PDB file of C-alpha atoms and ligand atoms in Angstrom:
ATOM      1  CA  MET A   1      25.250  20.112  35.610  1.00 86.00           C
ATOM      2  CA  ALA A   2      23.489  21.009  38.850  1.00 91.00           C
ATOM      3  CA  GLU A   3      25.162  19.508  41.938  1.00 96.00           C
ATOM      4  CA  MET A   4      23.315  18.385  44.962  1.00 96.00           C
ATOM      5  CA  LYS A   5      25.433  20.666  47.373  1.00 95.00           C
ATOM      6  CA  ASP A   6      24.252  23.706  45.397  1.00 96.00           C
ATOM      7  CA  LEU A   7      20.628  22.941  46.819  1.00 97.00           C
ATOM      8  CA  PHE A   8      21.476  23.454  50.312  1.00 97.00           C
ATOM      9  CA  GLN A   9      20.451  26.881  51.214  1.00 97.00           C
ATOM     10  CA  THR A  10      21.672  28.684  54.416  1.00 95.00           C
ATOM     11  CA  ALA A  11      20.949  32.168  56.403  1.00 93.00           C
ATOM     12  CA  ASP A  12      20.834  33.530  59.914  1.00 93.00           C
ATOM     13  CA  TRP A  13      18.549  31.264  61.703  1.00 94.00           C
ATOM     14  CA  LYS A  14      17.241  34.372  63.823  1.00 93.00           C
ATOM     15  CA  ALA A  15      15.832  35.936  60.579  1.00 92.00           C
ATOM     16  CA  GLU A  16      15.114  32.733  58.513  1.00 94.00           C
ATOM     17  CA  LYS A  17      12.621  30.041  59.929  1.00 97.00           C
ATOM     18  CA  HIS A  18      13.990  27.064  57.647  1.00 98.00           C
ATOM     19  CA  VAL A  19      17.593  27.122  59.314  1.00 98.00           C
ATOM     20  CA  PRO A  20      18.348  24.214  61.508  1.00 98.00           C
ATOM     21  CA  VAL A  21      19.593  25.613  64.887  1.00 98.00           C
ATOM     22  CA  ILE A  22      22.092  23.504  66.634  1.00 98.00           C
ATOM     23  CA  ASP A  23      22.211  24.088  70.465  1.00 97.00           C
ATOM     24  CA  PHE A  24      24.632  22.206  73.003  1.00 96.00           C
ATOM     25  CA  GLN A  25      26.576  23.413  75.974  1.00 92.00           C
ATOM     26  CA  GLU A  26      29.600  25.143  74.468  1.00 85.00           C
ATOM     27  CA  GLY A  27      33.025  25.468  76.027  1.00 83.00           C
ATOM     28  CA  SER A  28      32.427  22.705  78.855  1.00 79.00           C
ATOM     29  CA  TYR A  29      32.788  19.466  76.638  1.00 87.00           C
ATOM     30  CA  VAL A  30      35.585  17.008  78.078  1.00 89.00           C
ATOM     31  CA  PRO A  31      36.556  14.000  75.720  1.00 90.00           C
ATOM     32  CA  GLY A  32      34.633  10.803  77.070  1.00 85.00           C
ATOM     33  CA  ASP A  33      31.877  13.065  78.220  1.00 90.00           C
ATOM     34  CA  THR A  34      28.458  12.528  76.430  1.00 94.00           C
ATOM     35  CA  LEU A  35      27.680  15.631  74.426  1.00 96.00           C
ATOM     36  CA  SER A  36      23.720  16.385  74.141  1.00 97.00           C
ATOM     37  CA  VAL A  37      23.092  18.213  70.839  1.00 98.00           C
ATOM     38  CA  ASN A  38      19.512  19.477  70.089  1.00 98.00           C
ATOM     39  CA  VAL A  39      18.469  20.609  66.351  1.00 98.00           C
ATOM     40  CA  SER A  40      15.311  22.228  65.579  1.00 98.00           C
ATOM     41  CA  VAL A  41      13.762  24.436  63.034  1.00 98.00           C
ATOM     42  CA  GLY A  42      11.864  27.567  63.504  1.00 97.00           C
ATOM     43  CA  LYS A  43      13.512  28.472  66.951  1.00 96.00           C
ATOM     44  CA  SER A  44      13.477  32.325  66.309  1.00 94.00           C
ATOM     45  CA  ILE A  45      10.567  32.409  63.696  1.00 96.00           C
ATOM     46  CA  PRO A  46       8.127  29.222  63.858  1.00 96.00           C
ATOM     47  CA  HIS A  47       7.982  27.390  60.796  1.00 97.00           C
ATOM     48  CA  PRO A  48       4.436  26.485  59.460  1.00 97.00           C
ATOM     49  CA  ASN A  49       3.601  22.992  60.488  1.00 97.00           C
ATOM     50  CA  THR A  50       0.459  21.903  58.596  1.00 98.00           C
ATOM     51  CA  THR A  51      -0.377  18.925  56.020  1.00 98.00           C
ATOM     52  CA  ALA A  52       0.806  21.297  53.164  1.00 98.00           C
ATOM     53  CA  HIS A  53       3.787  22.750  54.759  1.00 98.00           C
ATOM     54  CA  HIS A  54       6.041  21.467  57.097  1.00 98.00           C
ATOM     55  CA  ILE A  55       9.648  20.012  57.836  1.00 98.00           C
ATOM     56  CA  ARG A  56      10.078  16.447  56.914  1.00 98.00           C
ATOM     57  CA  TRP A  57      13.168  15.498  58.356  1.00 98.00           C
ATOM     58  CA  ILE A  58      16.564  16.614  60.094  1.00 98.00           C
ATOM     59  CA  GLU A  59      19.770  15.163  59.845  1.00 98.00           C
ATOM     60  CA  VAL A  60      22.948  15.607  62.012  1.00 98.00           C
ATOM     61  CA  TYR A  61      26.460  15.066  61.229  1.00 98.00           C
ATOM     62  CA  PHE A  62      29.896  15.609  63.094  1.00 98.00           C
ATOM     63  CA  LEU A  63      33.294  16.318  60.971  1.00 98.00           C
ATOM     64  CA  PRO A  64      36.202  15.764  63.435  1.00 97.00           C
ATOM     65  CA  ASP A  65      38.852  18.138  62.752  1.00 97.00           C
ATOM     66  CA  GLY A  66      41.201  16.878  60.046  1.00 97.00           C
ATOM     67  CA  ALA A  67      38.903  13.808  58.865  1.00 98.00           C
ATOM     68  CA  LYS A  68      37.816  13.788  55.371  1.00 98.00           C
ATOM     69  CA  PHE A  69      34.434  12.432  55.701  1.00 98.00           C
ATOM     70  CA  PRO A  70      31.713  13.169  58.238  1.00 98.00           C
ATOM     71  CA  PHE A  71      29.982  10.798  60.503  1.00 98.00           C
ATOM     72  CA  GLN A  72      26.168  10.811  60.763  1.00 98.00           C
ATOM     73  CA  LEU A  73      24.971  11.062  64.154  1.00 98.00           C
ATOM     74  CA  ALA A  74      21.196  10.875  63.552  1.00 98.00           C
ATOM     75  CA  ARG A  75      18.173  11.336  61.228  1.00 98.00           C
ATOM     76  CA  ALA A  76      14.872  12.337  62.699  1.00 98.00           C
ATOM     77  CA  GLU A  77      11.803  11.732  60.527  1.00 98.00           C
ATOM     78  CA  PHE A  78       8.792  14.008  61.233  1.00 98.00           C
ATOM     79  CA  THR A  79       5.659  12.048  60.047  1.00 98.00           C
ATOM     80  CA  ALA A  80       2.533  13.697  61.557  1.00 98.00           C
ATOM     81  CA  HIS A  81       1.478  16.807  60.147  1.00 98.00           C
ATOM     82  CA  GLY A  82      -2.085  16.887  61.001  1.00 98.00           C
ATOM     83  CA  GLU A  83      -3.676  14.676  58.349  1.00 97.00           C
ATOM     84  CA  SER A  84      -6.379  12.290  58.853  1.00 97.00           C
ATOM     85  CA  VAL A  85      -9.175  10.444  57.521  1.00 98.00           C
ATOM     86  CA  GLU A  86     -11.310  13.725  57.913  1.00 97.00           C
ATOM     87  CA  GLY A  87      -8.935  15.572  55.632  1.00 98.00           C
ATOM     88  CA  ALA A  88      -5.683  17.957  55.592  1.00 97.00           C
ATOM     89  CA  ASP A  89      -5.005  19.600  59.270  1.00 97.00           C
ATOM     90  CA  MET A  90      -7.969  17.644  60.928  1.00 97.00           C
ATOM     91  CA  SER A  91      -5.919  15.430  63.269  1.00 97.00           C
ATOM     92  CA  THR A  92      -4.850  17.873  65.663  1.00 96.00           C
ATOM     93  CA  THR A  93      -1.416  15.826  65.865  1.00 97.00           C
ATOM     94  CA  TYR A  94       1.716  17.418  64.780  1.00 97.00           C
ATOM     95  CA  THR A  95       5.221  16.399  65.020  1.00 97.00           C
ATOM     96  CA  ALA A  96       7.296  19.248  66.104  1.00 97.00           C
ATOM     97  CA  PRO A  97      10.548  19.827  64.144  1.00 98.00           C
ATOM     98  CA  SER A  98      12.922  19.117  66.913  1.00 98.00           C
ATOM     99  CA  MET A  99      15.276  16.452  67.931  1.00 98.00           C
ATOM    100  CA  SER A 100      18.304  15.682  70.149  1.00 98.00           C
ATOM    101  CA  VAL A 101      21.144  13.379  69.800  1.00 98.00           C
ATOM    102  CA  SER A 102      23.908  12.597  72.211  1.00 97.00           C
ATOM    103  CA  PHE A 103      27.504  11.528  70.928  1.00 97.00           C
ATOM    104  CA  LYS A 104      31.067  10.973  72.410  1.00 96.00           C
ATOM    105  CA  THR A 105      34.365  12.171  70.674  1.00 95.00           C
ATOM    106  CA  SER A 106      37.860  12.922  71.447  1.00 93.00           C
ATOM    107  CA  LYS A 107      38.445  15.583  68.736  1.00 94.00           C
ATOM    108  CA  SER A 108      37.353  19.036  68.211  1.00 94.00           C
ATOM    109  CA  GLY A 109      35.137  19.532  64.894  1.00 96.00           C
ATOM    110  CA  THR A 110      32.124  20.574  63.170  1.00 98.00           C
ATOM    111  CA  ILE A 111      28.612  19.599  63.979  1.00 98.00           C
ATOM    112  CA  PHE A 112      26.490  20.093  60.554  1.00 98.00           C
ATOM    113  CA  ALA A 113      22.680  19.803  60.584  1.00 98.00           C
ATOM    114  CA  SER A 114      20.383  19.758  57.363  1.00 98.00           C
ATOM    115  CA  ALA A 115      16.714  19.891  57.144  1.00 98.00           C
ATOM    116  CA  TYR A 116      14.168  19.487  54.375  1.00 98.00           C
ATOM    117  CA  CYS A 117      10.918  21.756  54.327  1.00 98.00           C
ATOM    118  CA  ASN A 118       8.448  19.825  51.768  1.00 98.00           C
ATOM    119  CA  ILE A 119       7.721  23.410  50.136  1.00 98.00           C
ATOM    120  CA  HIS A 120      11.035  25.281  50.284  1.00 98.00           C
ATOM    121  CA  GLY A 121      13.807  22.708  50.188  1.00 98.00           C
ATOM    122  CA  LEU A 122      17.007  21.887  51.674  1.00 98.00           C
ATOM    123  CA  TRP A 123      18.721  24.033  54.515  1.00 98.00           C
ATOM    124  CA  GLN A 124      21.859  23.613  56.404  1.00 98.00           C
ATOM    125  CA  SER A 125      23.853  25.080  59.141  1.00 98.00           C
ATOM    126  CA  SER A 126      26.871  24.321  61.407  1.00 98.00           C
ATOM    127  CA  GLN A 127      28.595  24.674  64.492  1.00 97.00           C
ATOM    128  CA  THR A 128      31.882  24.459  65.799  1.00 96.00           C
ATOM    129  CA  LEU A 129      32.935  22.145  68.520  1.00 95.00           C
ATOM    130  CA  LYS A 130      35.885  22.817  70.565  1.00 92.00           C
ATOM    131  CA  ILE A 131      37.319  20.532  73.012  1.00 89.00           C
ATOM    132  CA  ALA A 132      39.047  22.266  76.198  1.00 75.00           C
TER     133      ALA A 132
HETATM  134 FE1  FE2 B   1       8.993  26.115  54.427  1.00 86.21          FE
END
């Protein structure tokens, strides 16, 4: 039986355009502060953003060290991909696959991101958040 977890692909984001890239100010987070996290797809190699081929959504989770279950921080849906009444790729309006979320935590942990390409499926990445 196939398992959903087996559908998530990953790679080095510098060489694979589908991998969500998690950016935040590392090494300076203090508990109680608000941490701003940006997640984007195509940071190194731009992903196509057309009616036929685009990133549909990004989700972000945080798993505190020692926790069993993650907390969902955000989900961004990208809903403009050039489509219009004139046809595919005619609107000139395209949502960029990039989103930001801010959150607080008192524990170190792992930030996870997942993204979905309508042609190439599910992708994931993670970054460790260390509290000084
Ligand atoms: Fe793709």
